Structure formats: C-alpha cells, structure tokens
Backbone as a printed PyTorch tensor [residue, N CA C, xyz], in Angstrom:
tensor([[[ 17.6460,  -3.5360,  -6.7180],
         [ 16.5810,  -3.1010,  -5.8190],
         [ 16.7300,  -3.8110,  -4.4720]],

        [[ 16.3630,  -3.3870,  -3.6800],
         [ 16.9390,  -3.8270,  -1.7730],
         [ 15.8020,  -3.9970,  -1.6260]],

        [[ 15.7340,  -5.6070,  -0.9840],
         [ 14.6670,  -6.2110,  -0.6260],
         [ 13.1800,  -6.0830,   0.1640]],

        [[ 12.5540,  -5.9410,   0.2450],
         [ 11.5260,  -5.7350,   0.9800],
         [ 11.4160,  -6.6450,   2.5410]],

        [[ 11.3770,  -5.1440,   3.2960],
         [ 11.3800,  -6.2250,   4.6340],
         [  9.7320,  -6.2280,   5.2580]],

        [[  9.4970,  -5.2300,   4.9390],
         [  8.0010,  -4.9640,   5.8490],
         [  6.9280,  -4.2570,   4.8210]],

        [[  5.7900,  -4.2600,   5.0410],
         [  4.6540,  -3.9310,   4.0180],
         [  3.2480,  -2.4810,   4.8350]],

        [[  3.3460,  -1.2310,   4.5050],
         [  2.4990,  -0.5570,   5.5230],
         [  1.6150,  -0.0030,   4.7040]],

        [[  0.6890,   0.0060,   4.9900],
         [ -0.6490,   0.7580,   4.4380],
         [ -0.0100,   2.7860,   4.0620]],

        [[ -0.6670,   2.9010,   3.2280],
         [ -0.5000,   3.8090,   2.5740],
         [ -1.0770,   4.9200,   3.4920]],

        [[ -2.1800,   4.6080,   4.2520],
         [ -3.1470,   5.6140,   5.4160],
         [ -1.6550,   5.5890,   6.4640]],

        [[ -0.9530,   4.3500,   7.0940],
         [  0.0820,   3.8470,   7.9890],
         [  0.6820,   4.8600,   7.4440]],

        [[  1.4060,   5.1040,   6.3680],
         [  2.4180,   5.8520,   5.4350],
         [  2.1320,   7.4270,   6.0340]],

        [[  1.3100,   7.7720,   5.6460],
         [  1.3430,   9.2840,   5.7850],
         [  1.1270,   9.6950,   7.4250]],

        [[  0.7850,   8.6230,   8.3680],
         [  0.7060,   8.8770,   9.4010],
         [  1.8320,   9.0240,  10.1140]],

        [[  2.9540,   7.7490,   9.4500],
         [  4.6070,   7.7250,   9.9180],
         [  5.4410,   9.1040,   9.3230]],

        [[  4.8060,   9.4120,   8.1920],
         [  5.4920,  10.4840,   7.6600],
         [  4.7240,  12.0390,   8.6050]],

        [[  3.7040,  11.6570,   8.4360],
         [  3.8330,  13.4540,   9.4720],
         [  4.4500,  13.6650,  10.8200]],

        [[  4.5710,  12.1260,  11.1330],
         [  5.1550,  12.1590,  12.6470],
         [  6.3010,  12.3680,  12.6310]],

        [[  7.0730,  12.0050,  11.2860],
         [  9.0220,  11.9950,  11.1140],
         [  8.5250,  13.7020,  10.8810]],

        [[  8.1180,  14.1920,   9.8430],
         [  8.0340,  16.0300,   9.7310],
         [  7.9050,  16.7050,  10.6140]],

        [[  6.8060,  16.0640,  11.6230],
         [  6.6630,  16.7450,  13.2440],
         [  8.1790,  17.2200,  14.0380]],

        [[  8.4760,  15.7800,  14.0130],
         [  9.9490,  15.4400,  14.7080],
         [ 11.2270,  16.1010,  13.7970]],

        [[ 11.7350,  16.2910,  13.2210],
         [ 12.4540,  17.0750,  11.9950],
         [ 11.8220,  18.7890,  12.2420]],

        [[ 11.0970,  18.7880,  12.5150],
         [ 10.9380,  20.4380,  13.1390],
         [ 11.8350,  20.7450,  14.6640]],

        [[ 12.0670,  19.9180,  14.9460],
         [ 13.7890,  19.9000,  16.4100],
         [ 14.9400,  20.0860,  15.7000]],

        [[ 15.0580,  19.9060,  14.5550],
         [ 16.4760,  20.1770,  14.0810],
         [ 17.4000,  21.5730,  14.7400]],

        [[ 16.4970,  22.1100,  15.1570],
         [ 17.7440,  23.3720,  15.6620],
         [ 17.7550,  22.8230,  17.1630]],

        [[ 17.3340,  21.9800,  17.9910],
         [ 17.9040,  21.4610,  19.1870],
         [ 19.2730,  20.8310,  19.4360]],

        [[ 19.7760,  20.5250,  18.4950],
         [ 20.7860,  19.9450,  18.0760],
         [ 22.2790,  20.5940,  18.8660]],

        [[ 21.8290,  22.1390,  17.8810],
         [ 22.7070,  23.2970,  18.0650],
         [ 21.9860,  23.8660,  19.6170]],

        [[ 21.2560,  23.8550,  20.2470],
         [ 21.2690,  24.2580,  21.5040],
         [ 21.8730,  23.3110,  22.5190]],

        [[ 21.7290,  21.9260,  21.9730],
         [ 22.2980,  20.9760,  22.5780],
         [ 23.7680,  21.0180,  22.6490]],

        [[ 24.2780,  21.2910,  21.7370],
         [ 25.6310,  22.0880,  21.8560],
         [ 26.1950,  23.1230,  22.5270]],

        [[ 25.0990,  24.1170,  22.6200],
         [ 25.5290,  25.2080,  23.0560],
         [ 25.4960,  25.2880,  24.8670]],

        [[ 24.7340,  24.1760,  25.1310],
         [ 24.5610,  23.9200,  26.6170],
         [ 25.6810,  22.9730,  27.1350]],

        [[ 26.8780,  22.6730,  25.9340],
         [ 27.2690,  21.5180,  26.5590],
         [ 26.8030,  19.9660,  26.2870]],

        [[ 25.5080,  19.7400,  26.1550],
         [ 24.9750,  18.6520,  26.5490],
         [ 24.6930,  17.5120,  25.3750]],

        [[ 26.2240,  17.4460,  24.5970],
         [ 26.3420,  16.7100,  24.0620],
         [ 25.8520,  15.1390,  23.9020]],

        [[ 25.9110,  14.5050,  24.8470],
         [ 25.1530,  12.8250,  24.6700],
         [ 23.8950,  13.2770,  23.5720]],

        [[ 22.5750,  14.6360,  24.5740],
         [ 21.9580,  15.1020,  23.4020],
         [ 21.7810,  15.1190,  22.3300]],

        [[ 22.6830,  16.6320,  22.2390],
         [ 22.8130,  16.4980,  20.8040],
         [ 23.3430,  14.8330,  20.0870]],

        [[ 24.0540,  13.6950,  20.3410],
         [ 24.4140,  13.0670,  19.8570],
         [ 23.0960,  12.3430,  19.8620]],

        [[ 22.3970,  12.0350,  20.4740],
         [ 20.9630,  11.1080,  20.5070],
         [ 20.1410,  11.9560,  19.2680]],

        [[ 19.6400,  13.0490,  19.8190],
         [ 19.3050,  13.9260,  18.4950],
         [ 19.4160,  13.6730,  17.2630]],

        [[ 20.9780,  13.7790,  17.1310],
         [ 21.1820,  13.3380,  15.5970],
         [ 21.4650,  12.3520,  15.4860]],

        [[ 21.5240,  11.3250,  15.6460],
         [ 21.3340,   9.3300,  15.2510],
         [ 19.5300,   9.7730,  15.4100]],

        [[ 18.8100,  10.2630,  16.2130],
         [ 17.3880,  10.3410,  15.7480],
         [ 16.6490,  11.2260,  14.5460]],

        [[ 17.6980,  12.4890,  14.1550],
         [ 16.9080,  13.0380,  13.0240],
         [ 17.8330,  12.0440,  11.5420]],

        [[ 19.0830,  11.3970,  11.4710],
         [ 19.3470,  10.4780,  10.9180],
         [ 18.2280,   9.3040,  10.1690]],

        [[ 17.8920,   8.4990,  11.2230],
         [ 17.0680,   8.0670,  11.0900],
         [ 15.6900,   8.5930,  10.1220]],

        [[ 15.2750,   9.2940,  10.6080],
         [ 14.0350,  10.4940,  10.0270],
         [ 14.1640,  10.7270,   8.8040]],

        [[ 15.5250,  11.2050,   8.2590],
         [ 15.5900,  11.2580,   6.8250],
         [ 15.9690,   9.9490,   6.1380]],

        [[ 16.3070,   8.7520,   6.8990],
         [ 16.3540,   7.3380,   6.0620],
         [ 15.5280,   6.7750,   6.2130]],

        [[ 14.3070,   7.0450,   7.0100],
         [ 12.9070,   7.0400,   6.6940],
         [ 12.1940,   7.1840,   5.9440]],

        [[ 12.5300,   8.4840,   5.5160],
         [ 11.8090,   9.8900,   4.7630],
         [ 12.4100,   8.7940,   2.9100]],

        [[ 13.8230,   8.7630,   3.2520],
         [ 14.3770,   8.1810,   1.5800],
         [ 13.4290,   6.9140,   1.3160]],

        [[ 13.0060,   6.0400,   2.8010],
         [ 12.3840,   4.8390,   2.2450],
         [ 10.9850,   5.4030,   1.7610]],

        [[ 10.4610,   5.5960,   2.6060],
         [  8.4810,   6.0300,   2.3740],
         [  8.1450,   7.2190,   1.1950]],

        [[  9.1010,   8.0570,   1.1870],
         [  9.3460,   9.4280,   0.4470],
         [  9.1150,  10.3740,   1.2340]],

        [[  9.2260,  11.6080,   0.5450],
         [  9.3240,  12.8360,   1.3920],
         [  8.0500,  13.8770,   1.0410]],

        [[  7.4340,  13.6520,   0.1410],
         [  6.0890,  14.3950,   0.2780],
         [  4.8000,  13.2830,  -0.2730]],

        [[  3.9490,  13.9590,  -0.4950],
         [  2.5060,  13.2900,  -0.6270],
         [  2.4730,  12.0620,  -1.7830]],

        [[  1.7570,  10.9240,  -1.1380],
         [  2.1480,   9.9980,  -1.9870],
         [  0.6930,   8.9570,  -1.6270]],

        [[  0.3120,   8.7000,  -3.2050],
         [ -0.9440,   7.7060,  -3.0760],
         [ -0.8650,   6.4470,  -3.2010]],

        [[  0.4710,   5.7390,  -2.9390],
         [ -0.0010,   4.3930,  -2.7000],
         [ -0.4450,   4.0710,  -2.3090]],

        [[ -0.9970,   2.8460,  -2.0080],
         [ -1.9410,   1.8430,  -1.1720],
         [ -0.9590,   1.3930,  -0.3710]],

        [[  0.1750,   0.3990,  -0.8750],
         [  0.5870,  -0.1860,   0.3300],
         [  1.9070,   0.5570,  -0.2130]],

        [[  3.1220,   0.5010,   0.8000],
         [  4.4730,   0.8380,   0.6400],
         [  5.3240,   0.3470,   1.5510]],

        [[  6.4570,  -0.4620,   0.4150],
         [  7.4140,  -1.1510,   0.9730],
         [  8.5980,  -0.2340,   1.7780]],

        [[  8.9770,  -1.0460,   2.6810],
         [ 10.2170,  -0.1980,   3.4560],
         [ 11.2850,  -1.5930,   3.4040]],

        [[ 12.4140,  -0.7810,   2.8380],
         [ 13.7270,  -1.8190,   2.8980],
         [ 14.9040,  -1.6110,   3.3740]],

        [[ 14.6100,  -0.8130,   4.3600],
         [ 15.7300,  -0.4740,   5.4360],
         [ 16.0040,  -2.2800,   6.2230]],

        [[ 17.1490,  -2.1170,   6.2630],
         [ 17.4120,  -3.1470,   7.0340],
         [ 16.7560,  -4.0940,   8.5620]],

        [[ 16.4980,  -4.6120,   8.9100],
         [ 15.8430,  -5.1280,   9.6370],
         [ 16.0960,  -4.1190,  10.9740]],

        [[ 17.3060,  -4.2030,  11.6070],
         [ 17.8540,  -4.1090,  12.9640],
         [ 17.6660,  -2.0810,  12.6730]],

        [[ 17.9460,  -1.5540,  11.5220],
         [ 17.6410,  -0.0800,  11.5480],
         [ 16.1440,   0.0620,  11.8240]],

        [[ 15.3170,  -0.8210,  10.9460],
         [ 14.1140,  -0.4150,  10.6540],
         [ 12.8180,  -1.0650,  12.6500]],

        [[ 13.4810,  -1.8060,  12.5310],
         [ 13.1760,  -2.0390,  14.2080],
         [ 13.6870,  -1.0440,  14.8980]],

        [[ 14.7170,  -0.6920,  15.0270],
         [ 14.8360,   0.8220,  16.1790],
         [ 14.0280,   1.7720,  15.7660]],

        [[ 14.0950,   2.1030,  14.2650],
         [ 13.1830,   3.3540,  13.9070],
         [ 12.0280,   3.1490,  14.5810]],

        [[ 11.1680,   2.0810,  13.9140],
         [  9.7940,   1.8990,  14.6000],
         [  9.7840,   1.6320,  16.2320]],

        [[ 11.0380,   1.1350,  17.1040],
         [ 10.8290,   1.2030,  18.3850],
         [ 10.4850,   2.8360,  18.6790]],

        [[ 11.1440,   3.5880,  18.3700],
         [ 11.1050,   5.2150,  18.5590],
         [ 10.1370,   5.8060,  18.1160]],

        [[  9.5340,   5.6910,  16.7900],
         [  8.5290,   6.7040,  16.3630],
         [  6.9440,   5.9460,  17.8500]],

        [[  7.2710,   4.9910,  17.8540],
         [  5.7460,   3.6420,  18.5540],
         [  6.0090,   4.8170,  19.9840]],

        [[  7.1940,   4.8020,  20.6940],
         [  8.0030,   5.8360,  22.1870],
         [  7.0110,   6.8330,  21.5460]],

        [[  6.9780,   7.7240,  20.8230],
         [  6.7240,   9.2720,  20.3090],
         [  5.4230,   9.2140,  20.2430]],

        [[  4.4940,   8.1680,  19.7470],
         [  3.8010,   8.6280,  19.7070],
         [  2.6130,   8.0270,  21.2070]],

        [[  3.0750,   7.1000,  22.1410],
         [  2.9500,   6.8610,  22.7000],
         [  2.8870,   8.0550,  23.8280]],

        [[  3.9460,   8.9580,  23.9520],
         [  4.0300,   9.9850,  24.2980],
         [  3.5020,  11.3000,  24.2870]],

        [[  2.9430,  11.1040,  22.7700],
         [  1.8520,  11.8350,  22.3730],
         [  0.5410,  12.0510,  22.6340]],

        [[  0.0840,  10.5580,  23.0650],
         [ -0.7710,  10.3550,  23.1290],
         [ -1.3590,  10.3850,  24.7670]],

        [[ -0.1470,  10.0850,  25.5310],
         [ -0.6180,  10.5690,  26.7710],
         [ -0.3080,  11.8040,  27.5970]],

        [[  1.0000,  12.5030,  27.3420],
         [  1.3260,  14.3640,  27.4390],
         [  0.9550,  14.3200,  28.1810]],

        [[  0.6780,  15.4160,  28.9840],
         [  0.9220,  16.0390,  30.4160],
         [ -1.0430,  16.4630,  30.2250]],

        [[ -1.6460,  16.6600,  31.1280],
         [ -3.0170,  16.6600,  31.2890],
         [ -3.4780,  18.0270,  30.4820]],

        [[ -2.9120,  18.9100,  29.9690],
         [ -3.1380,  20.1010,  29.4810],
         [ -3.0060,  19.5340,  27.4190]],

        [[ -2.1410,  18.7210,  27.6040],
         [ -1.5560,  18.7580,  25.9310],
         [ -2.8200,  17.8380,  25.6580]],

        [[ -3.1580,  16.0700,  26.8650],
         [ -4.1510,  15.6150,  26.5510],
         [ -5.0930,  16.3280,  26.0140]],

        [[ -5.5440,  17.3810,  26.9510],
         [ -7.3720,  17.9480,  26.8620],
         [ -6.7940,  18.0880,  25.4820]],

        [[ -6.5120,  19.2350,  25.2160],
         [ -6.1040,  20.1260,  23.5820],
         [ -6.0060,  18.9150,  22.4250]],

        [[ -5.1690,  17.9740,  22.7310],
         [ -5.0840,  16.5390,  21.8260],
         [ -6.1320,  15.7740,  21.6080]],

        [[ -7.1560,  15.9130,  22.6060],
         [ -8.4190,  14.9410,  22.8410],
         [ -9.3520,  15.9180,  22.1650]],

        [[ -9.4480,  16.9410,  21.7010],
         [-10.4300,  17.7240,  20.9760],
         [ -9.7820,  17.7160,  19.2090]],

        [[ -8.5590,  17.4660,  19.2000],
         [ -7.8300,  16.8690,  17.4070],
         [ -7.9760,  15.4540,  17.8760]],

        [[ -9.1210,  15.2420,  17.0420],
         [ -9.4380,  14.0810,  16.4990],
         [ -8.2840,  13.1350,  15.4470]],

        [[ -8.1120,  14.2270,  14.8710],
         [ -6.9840,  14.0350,  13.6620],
         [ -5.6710,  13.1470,  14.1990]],

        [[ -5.1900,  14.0930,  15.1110],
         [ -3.5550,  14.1890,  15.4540],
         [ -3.7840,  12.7900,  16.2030]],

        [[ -4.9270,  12.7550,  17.3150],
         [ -5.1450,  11.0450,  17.7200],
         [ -4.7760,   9.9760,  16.5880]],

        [[ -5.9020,  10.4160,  15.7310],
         [ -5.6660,   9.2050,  14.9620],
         [ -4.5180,   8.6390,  14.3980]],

        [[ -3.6040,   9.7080,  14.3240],
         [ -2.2930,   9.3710,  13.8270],
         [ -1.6360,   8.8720,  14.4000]],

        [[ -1.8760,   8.8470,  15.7370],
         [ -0.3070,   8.2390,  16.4640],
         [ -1.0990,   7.0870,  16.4520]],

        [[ -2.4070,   7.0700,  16.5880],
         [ -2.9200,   5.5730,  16.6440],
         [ -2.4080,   4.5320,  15.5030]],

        [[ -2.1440,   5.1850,  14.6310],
         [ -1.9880,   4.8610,  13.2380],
         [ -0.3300,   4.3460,  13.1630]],

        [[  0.1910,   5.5850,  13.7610],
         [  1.7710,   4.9650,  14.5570],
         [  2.0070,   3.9940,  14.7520]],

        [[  1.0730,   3.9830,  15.9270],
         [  1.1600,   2.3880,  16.8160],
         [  1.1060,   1.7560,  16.3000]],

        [[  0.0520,   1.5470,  15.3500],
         [ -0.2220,   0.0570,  14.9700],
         [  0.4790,   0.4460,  13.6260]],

        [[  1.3060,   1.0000,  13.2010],
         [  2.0590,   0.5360,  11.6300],
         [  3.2090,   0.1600,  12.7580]],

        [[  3.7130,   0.4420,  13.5560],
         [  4.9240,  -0.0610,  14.0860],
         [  4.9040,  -1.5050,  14.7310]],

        [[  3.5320,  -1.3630,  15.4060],
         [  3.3920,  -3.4590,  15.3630],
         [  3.1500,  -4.1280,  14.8530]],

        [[  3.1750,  -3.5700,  13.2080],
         [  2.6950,  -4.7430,  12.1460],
         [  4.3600,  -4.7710,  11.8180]],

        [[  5.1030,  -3.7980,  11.9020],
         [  6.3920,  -3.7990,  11.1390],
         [  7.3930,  -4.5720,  12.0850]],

        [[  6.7860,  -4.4320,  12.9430],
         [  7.8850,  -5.5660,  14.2820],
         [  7.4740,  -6.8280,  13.9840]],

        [[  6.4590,  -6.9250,  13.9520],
         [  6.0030,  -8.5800,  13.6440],
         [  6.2380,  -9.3160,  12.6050]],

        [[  6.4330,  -8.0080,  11.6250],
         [  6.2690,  -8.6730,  10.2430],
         [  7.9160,  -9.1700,   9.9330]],

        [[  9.1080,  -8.1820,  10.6280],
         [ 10.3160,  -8.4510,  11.4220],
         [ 10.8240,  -9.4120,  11.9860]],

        [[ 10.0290,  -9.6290,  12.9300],
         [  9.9940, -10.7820,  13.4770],
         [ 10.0600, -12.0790,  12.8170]],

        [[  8.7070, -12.3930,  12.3070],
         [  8.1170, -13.4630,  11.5250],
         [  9.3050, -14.0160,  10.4170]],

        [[  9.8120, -13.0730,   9.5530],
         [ 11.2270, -12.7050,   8.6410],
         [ 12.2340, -13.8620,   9.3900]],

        [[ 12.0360, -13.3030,  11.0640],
         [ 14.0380, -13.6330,  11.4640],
         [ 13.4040, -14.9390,  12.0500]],

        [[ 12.1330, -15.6500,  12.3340],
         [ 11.8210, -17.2830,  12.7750],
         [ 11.4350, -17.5310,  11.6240]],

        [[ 11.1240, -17.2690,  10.2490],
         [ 11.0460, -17.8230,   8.9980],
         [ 12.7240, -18.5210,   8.6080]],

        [[ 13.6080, -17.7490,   8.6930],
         [ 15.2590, -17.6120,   8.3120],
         [ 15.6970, -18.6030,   8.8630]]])
C-alpha cells in the first residue's frame, strides 16, 4: 500500500472530483489542438487530463461516502495537481462579468471551488509540513 501523503474531507473529495469531471469534459480539445497546429497545447492538455485521471485512480471515479480520503500520489505530482485544480477554480470563481452574475446565482458551483481552494491549501501544507518534518 503507498503511503499516505495528505488527508481531505470527504465534502473536499467530491468537490475535487466534480471539478477533475468538469475538466475531463475538454478531452476533445486535445484533437483540435492538433488540428490547429498548436501543439505545446495539446501537449499541456494532456500532462493536464493525465493528471485528472491519476487523480480520479487516487480519490475514485464515482460517488463515494467517506469521511476523510487519503491521496498517495507522490508529493511533487500531488502539489502540481493541487497547484492547477486551486488556478481552475480560482478562475472560476472570478470569469468574465457575465459567467460571474450566472455563477453568483449557483450557490452550489461557488461552493465548490470554495471547497477547491481550501482542500488544495490544506494539501500544500499538509505537503509542506511532511518535507520540514523529513
């Protein structure tokens, strides 16, 4: 069994997971990214939907009632992941003044990236804490 690096609330859990399903709905950008040429793209793309499904293998891939759930992706993977999903939803959360209004009336979809945020700064810290413990 591969060690436990970080510890996220089970509410944290399903919030990181709808945001990787959100994001995993781009999978055909990939192939347009190709088709334009604009390879770096597509190459960022996929090291990012990568990620998403070694996400998806740590937390699981559909509905799940734990309370808390371990992630044992490696430190230096599991820090970029969470640098990126924390970017996304950060992004989410502030959108262009039209996506705000529409976002600011889903209560829901707020809460999630809020939920983002803060599972990704408990998982940096808790990261952290790990590599000045060592």
């Amino acid at each position: 069994m591969s060690d436990v690096i970080a510890v996220i609330t089970g509410k944290k859990r399903e919030a990181v997971h709808e945001l990787v399903i959100e994001h995993l709905g781009g999978l055909g950008d990939v192939r347009l990214a190709i088709d334009r040429g604009d390879i770096e793209t597509a190459r960022r793309l996929a090291r990012e939907f990568t990620e998403d499904f070694r996400l998806l293998d740590d937390i699981g891939w559909g509905r799940d009632e734990r309370v808390a759930v371990p992630l044992t992706i490696p430190p230096g993977e599991l820090t970029a992941i969470f640098n990126r999903l924390r970017v996304d939803a950060q992004s989410a959360l502030a959108g262009s003044e039209d996506e705000h209004e529409a976002r600011a009336t889903d209560e829901a979809a707020r809460e999630r990236y809020e939920l983002v945020l803060d599972a990704g700064a408990e998982v940096l810290i808790e990261i952290r804490g790990r590599e000045e413990s060592a």
